[in-house]
PDB file of N, CA and C in Angstrom:
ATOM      1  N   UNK A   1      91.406 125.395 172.277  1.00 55.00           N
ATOM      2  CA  UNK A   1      91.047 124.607 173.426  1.00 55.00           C
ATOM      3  C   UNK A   1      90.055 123.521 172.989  1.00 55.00           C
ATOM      4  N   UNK A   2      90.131 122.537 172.974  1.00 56.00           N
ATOM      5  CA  UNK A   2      89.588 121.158 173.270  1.00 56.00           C
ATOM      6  C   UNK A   2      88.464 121.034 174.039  1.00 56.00           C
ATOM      7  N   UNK A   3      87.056 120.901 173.510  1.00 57.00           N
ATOM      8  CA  UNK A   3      86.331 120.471 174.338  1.00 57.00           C
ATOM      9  C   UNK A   3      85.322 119.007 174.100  1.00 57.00           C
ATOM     10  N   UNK A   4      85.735 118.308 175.102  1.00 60.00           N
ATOM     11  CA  UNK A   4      85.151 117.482 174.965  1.00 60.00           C
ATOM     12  C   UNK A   4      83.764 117.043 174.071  1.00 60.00           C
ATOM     13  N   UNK A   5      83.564 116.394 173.294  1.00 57.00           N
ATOM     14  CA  UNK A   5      82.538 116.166 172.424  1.00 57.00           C
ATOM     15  C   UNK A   5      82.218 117.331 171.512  1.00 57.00           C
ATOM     16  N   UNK A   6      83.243 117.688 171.157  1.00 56.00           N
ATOM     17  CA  UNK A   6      83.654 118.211 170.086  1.00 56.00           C
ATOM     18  C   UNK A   6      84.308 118.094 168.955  1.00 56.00           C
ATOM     19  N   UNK A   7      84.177 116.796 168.649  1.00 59.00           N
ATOM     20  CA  UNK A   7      84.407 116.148 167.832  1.00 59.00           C
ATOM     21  C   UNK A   7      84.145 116.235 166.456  1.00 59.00           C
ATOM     22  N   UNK A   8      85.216 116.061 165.444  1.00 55.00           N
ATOM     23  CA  UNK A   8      84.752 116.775 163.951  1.00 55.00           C
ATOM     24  C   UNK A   8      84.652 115.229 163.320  1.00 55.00           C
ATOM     25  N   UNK A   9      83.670 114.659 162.818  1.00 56.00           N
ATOM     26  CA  UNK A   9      83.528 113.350 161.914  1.00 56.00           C
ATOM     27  C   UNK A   9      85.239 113.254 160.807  1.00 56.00           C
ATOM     28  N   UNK A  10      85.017 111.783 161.018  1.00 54.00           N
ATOM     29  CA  UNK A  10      86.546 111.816 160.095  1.00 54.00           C
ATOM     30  C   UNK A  10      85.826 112.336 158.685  1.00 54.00           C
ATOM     31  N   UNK A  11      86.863 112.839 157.778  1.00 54.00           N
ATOM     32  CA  UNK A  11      86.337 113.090 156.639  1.00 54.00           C
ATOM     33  C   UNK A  11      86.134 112.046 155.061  1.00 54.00           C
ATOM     34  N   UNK A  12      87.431 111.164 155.755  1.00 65.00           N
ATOM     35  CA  UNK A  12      87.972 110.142 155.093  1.00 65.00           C
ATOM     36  C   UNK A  12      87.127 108.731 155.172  1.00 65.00           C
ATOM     37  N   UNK A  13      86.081 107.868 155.040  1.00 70.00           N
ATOM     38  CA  UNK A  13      85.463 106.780 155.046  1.00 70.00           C
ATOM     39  C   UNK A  13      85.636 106.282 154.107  1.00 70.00           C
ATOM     40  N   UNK A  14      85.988 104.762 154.760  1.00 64.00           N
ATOM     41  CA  UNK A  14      86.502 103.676 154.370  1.00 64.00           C
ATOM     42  C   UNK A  14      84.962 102.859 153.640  1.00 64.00           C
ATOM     43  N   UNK A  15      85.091 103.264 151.985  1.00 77.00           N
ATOM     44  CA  UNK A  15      83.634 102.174 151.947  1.00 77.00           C
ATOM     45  C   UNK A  15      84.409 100.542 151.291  1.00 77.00           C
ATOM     46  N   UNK A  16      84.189  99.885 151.831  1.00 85.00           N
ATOM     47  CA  UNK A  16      84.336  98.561 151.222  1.00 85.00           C
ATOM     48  C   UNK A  16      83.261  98.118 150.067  1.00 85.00           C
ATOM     49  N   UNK A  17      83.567  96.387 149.925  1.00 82.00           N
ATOM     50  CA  UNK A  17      82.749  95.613 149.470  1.00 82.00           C
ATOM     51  C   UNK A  17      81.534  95.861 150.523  1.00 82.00           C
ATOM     52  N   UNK A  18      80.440  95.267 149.913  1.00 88.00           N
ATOM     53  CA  UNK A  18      79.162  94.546 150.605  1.00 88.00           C
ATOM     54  C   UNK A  18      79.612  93.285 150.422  1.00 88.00           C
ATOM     55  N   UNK A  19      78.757  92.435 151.408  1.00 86.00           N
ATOM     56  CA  UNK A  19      78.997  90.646 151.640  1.00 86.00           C
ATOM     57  C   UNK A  19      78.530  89.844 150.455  1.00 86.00           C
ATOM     58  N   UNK A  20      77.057  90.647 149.809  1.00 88.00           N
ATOM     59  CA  UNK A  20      76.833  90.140 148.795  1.00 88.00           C
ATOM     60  C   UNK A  20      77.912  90.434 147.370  1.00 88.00           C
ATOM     61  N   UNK A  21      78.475  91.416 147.352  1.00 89.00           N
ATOM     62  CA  UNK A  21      79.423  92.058 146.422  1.00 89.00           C
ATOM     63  C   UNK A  21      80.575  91.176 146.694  1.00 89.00           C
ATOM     64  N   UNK A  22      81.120  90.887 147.706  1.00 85.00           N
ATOM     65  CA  UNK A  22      82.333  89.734 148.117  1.00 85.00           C
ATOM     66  C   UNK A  22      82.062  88.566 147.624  1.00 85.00           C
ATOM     67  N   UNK A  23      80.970  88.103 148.074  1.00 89.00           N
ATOM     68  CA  UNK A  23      80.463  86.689 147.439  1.00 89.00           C
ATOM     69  C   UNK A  23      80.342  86.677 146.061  1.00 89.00           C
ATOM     70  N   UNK A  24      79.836  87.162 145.169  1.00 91.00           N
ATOM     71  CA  UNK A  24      79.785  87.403 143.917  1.00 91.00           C
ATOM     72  C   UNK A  24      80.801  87.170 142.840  1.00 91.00           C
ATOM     73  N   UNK A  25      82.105  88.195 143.649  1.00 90.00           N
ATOM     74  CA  UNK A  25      83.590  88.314 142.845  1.00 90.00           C
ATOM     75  C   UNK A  25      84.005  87.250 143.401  1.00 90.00           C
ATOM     76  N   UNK A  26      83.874  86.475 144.487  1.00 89.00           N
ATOM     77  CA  UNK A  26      84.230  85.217 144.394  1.00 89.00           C
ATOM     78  C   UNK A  26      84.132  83.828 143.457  1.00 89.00           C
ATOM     79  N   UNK A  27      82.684  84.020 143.686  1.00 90.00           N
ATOM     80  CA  UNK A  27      82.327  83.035 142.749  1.00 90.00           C
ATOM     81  C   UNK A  27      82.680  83.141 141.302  1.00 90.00           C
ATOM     82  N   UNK A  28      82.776  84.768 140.374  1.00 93.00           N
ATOM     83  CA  UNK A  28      82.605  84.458 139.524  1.00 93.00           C
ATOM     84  C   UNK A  28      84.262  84.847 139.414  1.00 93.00           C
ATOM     85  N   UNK A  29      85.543  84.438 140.390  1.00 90.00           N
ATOM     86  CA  UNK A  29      86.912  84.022 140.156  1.00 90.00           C
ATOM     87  C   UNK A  29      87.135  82.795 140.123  1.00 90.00           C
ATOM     88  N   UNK A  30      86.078  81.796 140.790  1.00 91.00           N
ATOM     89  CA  UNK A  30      86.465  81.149 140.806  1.00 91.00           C
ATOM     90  C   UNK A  30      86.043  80.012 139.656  1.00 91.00           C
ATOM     91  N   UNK A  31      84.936  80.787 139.185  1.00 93.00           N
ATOM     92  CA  UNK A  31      84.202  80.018 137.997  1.00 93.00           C
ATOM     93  C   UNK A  31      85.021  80.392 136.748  1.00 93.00           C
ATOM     94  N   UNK A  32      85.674  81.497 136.829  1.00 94.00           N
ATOM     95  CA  UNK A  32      87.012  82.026 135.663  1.00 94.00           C
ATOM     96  C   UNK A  32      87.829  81.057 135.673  1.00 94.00           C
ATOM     97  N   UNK A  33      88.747  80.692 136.893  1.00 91.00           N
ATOM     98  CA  UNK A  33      89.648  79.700 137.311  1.00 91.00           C
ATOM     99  C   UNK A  33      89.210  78.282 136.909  1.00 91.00           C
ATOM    100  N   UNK A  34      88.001  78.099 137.200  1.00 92.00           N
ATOM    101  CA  UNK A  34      87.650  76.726 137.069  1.00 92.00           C
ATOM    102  C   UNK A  34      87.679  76.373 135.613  1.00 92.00           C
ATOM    103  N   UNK A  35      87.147  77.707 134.957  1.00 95.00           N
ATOM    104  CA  UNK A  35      87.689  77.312 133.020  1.00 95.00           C
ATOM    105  C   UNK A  35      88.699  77.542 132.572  1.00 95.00           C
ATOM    106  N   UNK A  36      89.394  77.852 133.368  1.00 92.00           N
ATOM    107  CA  UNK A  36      91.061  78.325 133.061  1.00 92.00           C
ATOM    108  C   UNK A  36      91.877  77.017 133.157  1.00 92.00           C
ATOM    109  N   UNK A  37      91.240  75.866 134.397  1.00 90.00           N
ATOM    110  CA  UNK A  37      91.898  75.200 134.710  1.00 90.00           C
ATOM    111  C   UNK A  37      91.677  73.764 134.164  1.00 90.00           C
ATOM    112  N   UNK A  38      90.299  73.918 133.368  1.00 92.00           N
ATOM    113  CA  UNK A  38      89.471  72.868 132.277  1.00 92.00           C
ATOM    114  C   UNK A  38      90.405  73.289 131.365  1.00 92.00           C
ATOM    115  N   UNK A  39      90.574  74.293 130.774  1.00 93.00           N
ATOM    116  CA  UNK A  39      91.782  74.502 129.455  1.00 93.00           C
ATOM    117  C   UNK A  39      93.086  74.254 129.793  1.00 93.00           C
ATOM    118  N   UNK A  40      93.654  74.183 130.529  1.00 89.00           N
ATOM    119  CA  UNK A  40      95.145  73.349 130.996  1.00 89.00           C
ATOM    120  C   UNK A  40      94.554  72.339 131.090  1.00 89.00           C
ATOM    121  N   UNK A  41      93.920  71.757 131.766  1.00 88.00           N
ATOM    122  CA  UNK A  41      93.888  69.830 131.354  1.00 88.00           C
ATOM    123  C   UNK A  41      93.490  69.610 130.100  1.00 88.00           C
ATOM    124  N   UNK A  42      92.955  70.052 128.689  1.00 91.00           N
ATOM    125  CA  UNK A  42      92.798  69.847 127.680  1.00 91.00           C
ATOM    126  C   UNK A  42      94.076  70.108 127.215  1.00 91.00           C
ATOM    127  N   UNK A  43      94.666  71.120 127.408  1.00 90.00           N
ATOM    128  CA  UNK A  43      95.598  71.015 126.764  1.00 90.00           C
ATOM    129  C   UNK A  43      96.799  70.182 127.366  1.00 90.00           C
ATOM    130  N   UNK A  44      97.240  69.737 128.494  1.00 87.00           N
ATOM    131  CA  UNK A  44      97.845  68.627 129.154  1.00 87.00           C
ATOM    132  C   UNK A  44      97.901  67.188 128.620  1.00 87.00           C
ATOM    133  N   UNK A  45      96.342  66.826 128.636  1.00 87.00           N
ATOM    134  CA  UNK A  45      96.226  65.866 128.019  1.00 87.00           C
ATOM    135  C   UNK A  45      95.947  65.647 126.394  1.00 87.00           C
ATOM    136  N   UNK A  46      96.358  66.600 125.615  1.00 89.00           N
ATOM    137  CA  UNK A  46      96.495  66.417 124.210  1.00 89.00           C
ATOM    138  C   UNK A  46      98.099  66.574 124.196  1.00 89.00           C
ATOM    139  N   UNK A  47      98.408  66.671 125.330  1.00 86.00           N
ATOM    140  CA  UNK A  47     100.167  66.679 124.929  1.00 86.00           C
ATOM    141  C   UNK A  47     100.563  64.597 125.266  1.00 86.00           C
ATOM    142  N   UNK A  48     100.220  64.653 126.580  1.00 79.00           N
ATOM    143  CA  UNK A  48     100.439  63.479 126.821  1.00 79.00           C
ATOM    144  C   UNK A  48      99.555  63.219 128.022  1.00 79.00           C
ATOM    145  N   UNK A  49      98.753  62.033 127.549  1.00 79.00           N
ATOM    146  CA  UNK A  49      97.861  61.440 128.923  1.00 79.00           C
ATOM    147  C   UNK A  49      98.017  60.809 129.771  1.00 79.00           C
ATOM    148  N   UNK A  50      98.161  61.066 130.663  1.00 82.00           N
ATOM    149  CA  UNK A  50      98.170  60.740 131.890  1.00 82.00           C
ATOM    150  C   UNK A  50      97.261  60.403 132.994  1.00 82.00           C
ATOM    151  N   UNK A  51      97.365  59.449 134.262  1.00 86.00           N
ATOM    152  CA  UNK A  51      96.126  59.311 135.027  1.00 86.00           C
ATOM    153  C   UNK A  51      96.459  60.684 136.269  1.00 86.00           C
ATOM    154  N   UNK A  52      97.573  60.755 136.231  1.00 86.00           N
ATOM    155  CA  UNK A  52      98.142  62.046 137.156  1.00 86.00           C
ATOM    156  C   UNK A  52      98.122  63.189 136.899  1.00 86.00           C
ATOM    157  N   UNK A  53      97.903  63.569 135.922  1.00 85.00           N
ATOM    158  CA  UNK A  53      97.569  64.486 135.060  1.00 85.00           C
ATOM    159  C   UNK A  53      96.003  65.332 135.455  1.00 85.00           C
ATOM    160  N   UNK A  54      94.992  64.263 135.088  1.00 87.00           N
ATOM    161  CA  UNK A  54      93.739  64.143 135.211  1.00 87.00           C
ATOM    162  C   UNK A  54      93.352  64.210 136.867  1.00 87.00           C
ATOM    163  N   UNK A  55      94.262  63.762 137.438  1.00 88.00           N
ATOM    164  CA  UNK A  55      94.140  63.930 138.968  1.00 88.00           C
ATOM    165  C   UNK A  55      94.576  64.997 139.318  1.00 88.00           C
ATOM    166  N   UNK A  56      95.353  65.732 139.015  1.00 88.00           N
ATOM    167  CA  UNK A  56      96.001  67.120 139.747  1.00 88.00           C
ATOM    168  C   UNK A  56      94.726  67.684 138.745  1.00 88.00           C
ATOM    169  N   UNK A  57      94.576  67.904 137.739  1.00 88.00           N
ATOM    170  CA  UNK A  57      93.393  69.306 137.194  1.00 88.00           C
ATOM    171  C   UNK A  57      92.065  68.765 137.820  1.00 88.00           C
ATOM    172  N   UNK A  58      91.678  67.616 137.475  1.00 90.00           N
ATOM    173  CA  UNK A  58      90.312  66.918 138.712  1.00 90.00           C
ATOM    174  C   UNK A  58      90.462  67.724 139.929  1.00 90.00           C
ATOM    175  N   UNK A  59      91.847  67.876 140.882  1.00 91.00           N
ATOM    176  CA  UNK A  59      91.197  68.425 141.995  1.00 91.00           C
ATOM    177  C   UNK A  59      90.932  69.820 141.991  1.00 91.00           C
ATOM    178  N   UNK A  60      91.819  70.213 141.321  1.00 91.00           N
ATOM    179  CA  UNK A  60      91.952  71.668 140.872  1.00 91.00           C
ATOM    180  C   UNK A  60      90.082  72.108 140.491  1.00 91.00           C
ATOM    181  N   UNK A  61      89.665  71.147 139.650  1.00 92.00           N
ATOM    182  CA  UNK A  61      88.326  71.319 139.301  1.00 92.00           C
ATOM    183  C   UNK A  61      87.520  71.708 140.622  1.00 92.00           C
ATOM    184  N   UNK A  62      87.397  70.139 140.919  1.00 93.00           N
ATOM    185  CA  UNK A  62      86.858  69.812 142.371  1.00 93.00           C
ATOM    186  C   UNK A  62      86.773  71.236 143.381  1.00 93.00           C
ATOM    187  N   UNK A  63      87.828  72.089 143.111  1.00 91.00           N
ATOM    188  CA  UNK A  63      88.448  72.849 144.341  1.00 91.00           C
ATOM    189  C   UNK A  63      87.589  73.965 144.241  1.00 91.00           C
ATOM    190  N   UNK A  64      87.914  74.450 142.912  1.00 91.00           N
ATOM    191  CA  UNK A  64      87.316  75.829 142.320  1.00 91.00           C
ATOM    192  C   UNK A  64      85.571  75.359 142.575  1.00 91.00           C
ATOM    193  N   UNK A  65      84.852  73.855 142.438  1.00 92.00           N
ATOM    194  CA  UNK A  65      83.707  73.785 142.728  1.00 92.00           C
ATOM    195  C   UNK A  65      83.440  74.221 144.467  1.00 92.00           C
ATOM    196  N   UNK A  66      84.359  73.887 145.112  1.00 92.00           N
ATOM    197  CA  UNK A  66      83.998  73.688 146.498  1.00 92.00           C
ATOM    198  C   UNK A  66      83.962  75.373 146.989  1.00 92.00           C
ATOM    199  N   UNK A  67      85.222  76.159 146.355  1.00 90.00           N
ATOM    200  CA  UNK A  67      85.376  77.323 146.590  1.00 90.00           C
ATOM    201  C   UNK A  67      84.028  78.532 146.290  1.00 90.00           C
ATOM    202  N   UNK A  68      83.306  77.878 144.939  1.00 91.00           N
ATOM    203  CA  UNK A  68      82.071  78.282 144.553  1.00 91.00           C
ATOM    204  C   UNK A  68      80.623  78.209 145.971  1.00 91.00           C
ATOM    205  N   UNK A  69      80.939  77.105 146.334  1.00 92.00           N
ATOM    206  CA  UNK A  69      79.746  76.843 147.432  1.00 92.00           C
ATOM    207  C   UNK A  69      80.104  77.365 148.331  1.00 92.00           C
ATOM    208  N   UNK A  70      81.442  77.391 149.029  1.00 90.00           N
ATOM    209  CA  UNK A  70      82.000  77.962 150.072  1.00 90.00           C
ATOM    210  C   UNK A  70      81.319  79.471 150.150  1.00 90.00           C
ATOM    211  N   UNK A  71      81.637  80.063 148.887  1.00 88.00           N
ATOM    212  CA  UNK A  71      80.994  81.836 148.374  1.00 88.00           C
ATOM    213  C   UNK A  71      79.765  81.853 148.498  1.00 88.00           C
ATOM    214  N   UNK A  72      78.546  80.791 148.111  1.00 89.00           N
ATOM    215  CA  UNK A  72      77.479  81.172 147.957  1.00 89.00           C
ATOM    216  C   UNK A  72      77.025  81.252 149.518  1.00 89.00           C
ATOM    217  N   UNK A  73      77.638  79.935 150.369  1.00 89.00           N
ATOM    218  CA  UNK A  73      76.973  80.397 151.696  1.00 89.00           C
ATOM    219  C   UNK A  73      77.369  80.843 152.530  1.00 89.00           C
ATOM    220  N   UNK A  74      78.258  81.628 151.930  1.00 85.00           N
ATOM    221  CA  UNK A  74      79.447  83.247 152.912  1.00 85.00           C
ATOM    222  C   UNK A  74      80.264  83.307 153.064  1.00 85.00           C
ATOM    223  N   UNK A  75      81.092  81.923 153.362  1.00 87.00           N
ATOM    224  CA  UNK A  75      82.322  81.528 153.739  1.00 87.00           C
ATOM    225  C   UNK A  75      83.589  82.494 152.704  1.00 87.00           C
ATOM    226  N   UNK A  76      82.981  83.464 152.558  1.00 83.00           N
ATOM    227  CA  UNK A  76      84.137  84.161 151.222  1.00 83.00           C
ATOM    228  C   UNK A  76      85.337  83.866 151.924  1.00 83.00           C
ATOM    229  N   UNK A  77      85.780  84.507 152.704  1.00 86.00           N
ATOM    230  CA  UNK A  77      87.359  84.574 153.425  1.00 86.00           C
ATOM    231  C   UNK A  77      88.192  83.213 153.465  1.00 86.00           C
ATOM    232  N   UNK A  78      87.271  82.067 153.981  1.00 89.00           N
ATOM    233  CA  UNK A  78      88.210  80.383 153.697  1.00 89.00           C
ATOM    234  C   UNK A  78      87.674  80.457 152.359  1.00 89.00           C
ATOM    235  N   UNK A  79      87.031  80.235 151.549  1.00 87.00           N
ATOM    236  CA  UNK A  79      86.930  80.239 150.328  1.00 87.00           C
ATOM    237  C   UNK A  79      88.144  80.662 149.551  1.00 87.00           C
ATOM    238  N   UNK A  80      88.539  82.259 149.778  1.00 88.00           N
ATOM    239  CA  UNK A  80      89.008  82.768 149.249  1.00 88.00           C
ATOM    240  C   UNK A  80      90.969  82.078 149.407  1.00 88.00           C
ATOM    241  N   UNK A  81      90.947  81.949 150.637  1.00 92.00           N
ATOM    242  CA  UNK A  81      92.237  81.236 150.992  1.00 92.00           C
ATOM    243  C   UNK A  81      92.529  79.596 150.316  1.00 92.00           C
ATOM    244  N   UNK A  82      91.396  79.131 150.185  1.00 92.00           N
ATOM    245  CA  UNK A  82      91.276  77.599 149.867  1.00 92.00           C
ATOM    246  C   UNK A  82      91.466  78.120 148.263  1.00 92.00           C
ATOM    247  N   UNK A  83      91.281  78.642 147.823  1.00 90.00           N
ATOM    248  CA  UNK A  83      91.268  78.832 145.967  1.00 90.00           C
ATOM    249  C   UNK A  83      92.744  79.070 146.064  1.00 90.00           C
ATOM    250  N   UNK A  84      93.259  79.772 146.566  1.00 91.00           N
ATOM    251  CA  UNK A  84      94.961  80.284 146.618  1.00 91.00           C
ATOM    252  C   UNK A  84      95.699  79.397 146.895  1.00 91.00           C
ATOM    253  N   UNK A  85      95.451  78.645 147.895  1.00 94.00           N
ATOM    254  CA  UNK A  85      96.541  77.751 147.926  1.00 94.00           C
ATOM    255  C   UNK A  85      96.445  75.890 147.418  1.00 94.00           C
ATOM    256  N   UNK A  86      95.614  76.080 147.515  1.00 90.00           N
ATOM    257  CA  UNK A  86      94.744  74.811 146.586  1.00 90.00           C
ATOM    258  C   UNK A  86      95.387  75.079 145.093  1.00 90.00           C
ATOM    259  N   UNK A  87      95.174  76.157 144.109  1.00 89.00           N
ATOM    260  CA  UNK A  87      95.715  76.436 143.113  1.00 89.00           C
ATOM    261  C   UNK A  87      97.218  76.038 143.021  1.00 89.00           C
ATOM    262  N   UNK A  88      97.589  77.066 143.682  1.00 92.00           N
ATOM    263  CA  UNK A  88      99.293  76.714 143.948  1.00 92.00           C
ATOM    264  C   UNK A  88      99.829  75.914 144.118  1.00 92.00           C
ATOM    265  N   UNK A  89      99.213  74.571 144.982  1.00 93.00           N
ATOM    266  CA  UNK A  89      99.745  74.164 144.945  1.00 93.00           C
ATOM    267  C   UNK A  89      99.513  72.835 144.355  1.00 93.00           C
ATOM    268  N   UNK A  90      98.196  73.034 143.073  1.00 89.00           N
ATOM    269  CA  UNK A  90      97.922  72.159 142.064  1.00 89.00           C
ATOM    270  C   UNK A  90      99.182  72.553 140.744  1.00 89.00           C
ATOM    271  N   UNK A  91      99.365  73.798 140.810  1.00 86.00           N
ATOM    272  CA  UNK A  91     100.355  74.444 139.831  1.00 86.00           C
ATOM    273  C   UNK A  91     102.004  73.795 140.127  1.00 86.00           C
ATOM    274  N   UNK A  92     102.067  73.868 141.060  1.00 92.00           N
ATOM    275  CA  UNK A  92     103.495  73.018 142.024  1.00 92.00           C
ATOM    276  C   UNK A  92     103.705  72.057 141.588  1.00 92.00           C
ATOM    277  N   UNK A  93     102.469  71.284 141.971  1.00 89.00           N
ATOM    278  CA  UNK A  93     102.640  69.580 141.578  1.00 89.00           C
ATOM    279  C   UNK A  93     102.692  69.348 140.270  1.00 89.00           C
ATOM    280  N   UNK A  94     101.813  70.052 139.352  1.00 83.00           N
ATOM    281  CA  UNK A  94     102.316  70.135 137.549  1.00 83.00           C
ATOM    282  C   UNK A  94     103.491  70.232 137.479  1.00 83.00           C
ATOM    283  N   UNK A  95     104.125  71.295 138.092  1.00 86.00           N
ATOM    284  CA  UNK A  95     105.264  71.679 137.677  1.00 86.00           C
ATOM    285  C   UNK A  95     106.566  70.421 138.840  1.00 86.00           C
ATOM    286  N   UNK A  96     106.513  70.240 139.564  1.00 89.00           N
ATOM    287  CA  UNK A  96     106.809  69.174 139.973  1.00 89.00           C
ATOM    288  C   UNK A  96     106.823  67.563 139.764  1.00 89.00           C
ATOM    289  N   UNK A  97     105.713  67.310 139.233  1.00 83.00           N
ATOM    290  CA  UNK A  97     105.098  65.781 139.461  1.00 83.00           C
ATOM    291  C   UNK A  97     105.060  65.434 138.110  1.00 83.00           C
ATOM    292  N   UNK A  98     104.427  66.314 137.285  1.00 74.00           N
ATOM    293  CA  UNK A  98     104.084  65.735 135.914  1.00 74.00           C
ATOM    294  C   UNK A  98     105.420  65.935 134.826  1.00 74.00           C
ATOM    295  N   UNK A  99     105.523  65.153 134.193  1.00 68.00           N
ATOM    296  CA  UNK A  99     106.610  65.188 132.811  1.00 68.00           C
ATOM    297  C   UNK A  99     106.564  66.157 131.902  1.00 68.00           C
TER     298      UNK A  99
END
């Protein structure tokens, strides 16, 4: 029989990140990315230089910077979305746009 407020605690808790722990692995993905994405334009432009070239990894740069500030002052979640598809679809346009 069931009695009200008798309740047994779940046993199972869900621990996540902390906000500061979110912010953190953000930043330091996106500061990974951001040298990941300095070494494809070096190596891009030792193949062949381009001003389009330098513009798709520039924003790519640019992005991974913005995504960094976005993290430091909380914004993890658009941060985190803006690095993903910002990437992708700097990777697209390489693979699309450039020779």
């Amino acid at each position: 029989m069931d009695v009200p407020g008798d309740e047994e605690p779940l046993s199972e808790t869900y621990v996540g990140l902390t906000p500061r722990q979110a912010r953190r692995i953000r930043i330091v993905l996106a500061s990974v990315l951001m040298a990941a994405m300095a070494g494809v334009l070096v190596v891009r432009l030792a193949s062949r230089t381009s001003v389009l070239v330098v513009g798709v990894y520039g924003a790519a740069l640019v992005l991974c910077g913005v995504v960094i500030e976005l993290s430091r002052n909380g914004r993890t979640r658009l941060g985190t979305w803006l690095l993903g598809i910002g990437l992708a679809a700097a990777l697209a346009s390489d693979w699309l746009l450039l020779p």
